[in-house]
């Protein structure tokens, strides 16, 4: 079953997403028997949303979200939600905020 | 901690476990939303606000940063740290009756496409927080904008110029306002990063000074302090996010400082494995005290002979002239501009001298080619055929 997700790219991350901070996406299901998890969403973002391959390393390091990017699932720290194993639900708001920019 | 509850749907629905959220470890009543990097405590939004604000208040009172009636300038760039700092300073000042008079102080380096946008954020903050704002520009102080400097000296050294000039500019802006205390938004991550950099460079003189919460010098009437010294970047960003504070986040259009960038990356990777390492690095820096330097004995002989030690001057490779053979003298001022300096002529005056020598003697009337030089360079870089 596919899920509808709202994505937010903040703290300057929007530059690698056509300078758009807010996106609505539908992540298609890969396998009917297993629910979609956050790891699937990350793969979806990398495969479909980052236009320039050079920008992937801004977002991903060692196959996960790059350290220094804050990931929130419905305003809750993803560390409390199981990180990449979090089971996506339609209507979820996932935000990625870069903390690496100058203050 | 994992809580397992029997699924009400039986075996067939085993994969779709009901989502359980944990309760705040502080109030035990609301849903935990944050895992604090400091101590891995899981807390809710409301408790996070309280803990975050109170810790900064404690940092301020433990270090006796302010006294009642003091005028304080908040170095405001429009970025996340200084925006949160301005908000928190106003909040704590009112909550705990510090009795401070707070002013926002911004520096306009003259970088089209970057600083003009972030200054717009500061101007909005001025209205949102109802605080007076003063902007001092490189153009007024030095007769150069960063765009012009880069057009003249190249993009490679941009951070050197910008850093040296900004330090002075903040002091001069504060003096103009009759303020002798500037607070900046440097956070725990920044400080740990600086400790690491000084360690990696073997810069022991700076290493010892780099963890001070307040820096004062005899030669300068303006002191600096860092109320966010123990605040994690992650928490500052979260605070700004939850409070929906209006901040600006775009990388400066000129090249970032390569060495600092690498040190930052190293630290972010360390933090991912062991979040407390940031405070641990600061702690190490704080407790590092150097043995006082031994006086060189070979000069003593001259002194014994009755004649005065000839005043030695060291001329370094970059052209700077040291004060004495003894090295650093606190409170020395530049012969040219009177600003605090550890050399005869301060770094800013030296850089300016070099720039003036290279300034175009003639300029085409109405020439605007240098405006937004960085933006242009970026655009050119991204062109492909």
XYZ file of C-alpha atoms in Angstrom, chain B residues 71 105 134-137 140-141 169-179 222:
20
model
C 23.896 47.547 28.341
C 24.103 44.611 16.666
C 22.293 48.892 14.906
C 23.983 47.856 11.670
C 27.644 48.657 11.001
C 29.075 47.975 7.574
C 31.714 52.478 6.413
C 34.504 51.099 8.588
C 33.594 45.613 13.463
C 31.584 44.154 16.359
C 33.751 46.030 18.870
C 33.523 49.268 16.973
C 29.768 48.943 16.576
C 29.431 48.350 20.314
C 31.637 51.347 21.117
C 29.530 53.509 18.844
C 26.512 52.538 20.953
C 28.385 53.085 24.213
C 28.154 49.374 25.018
C 34.507 45.724 24.867
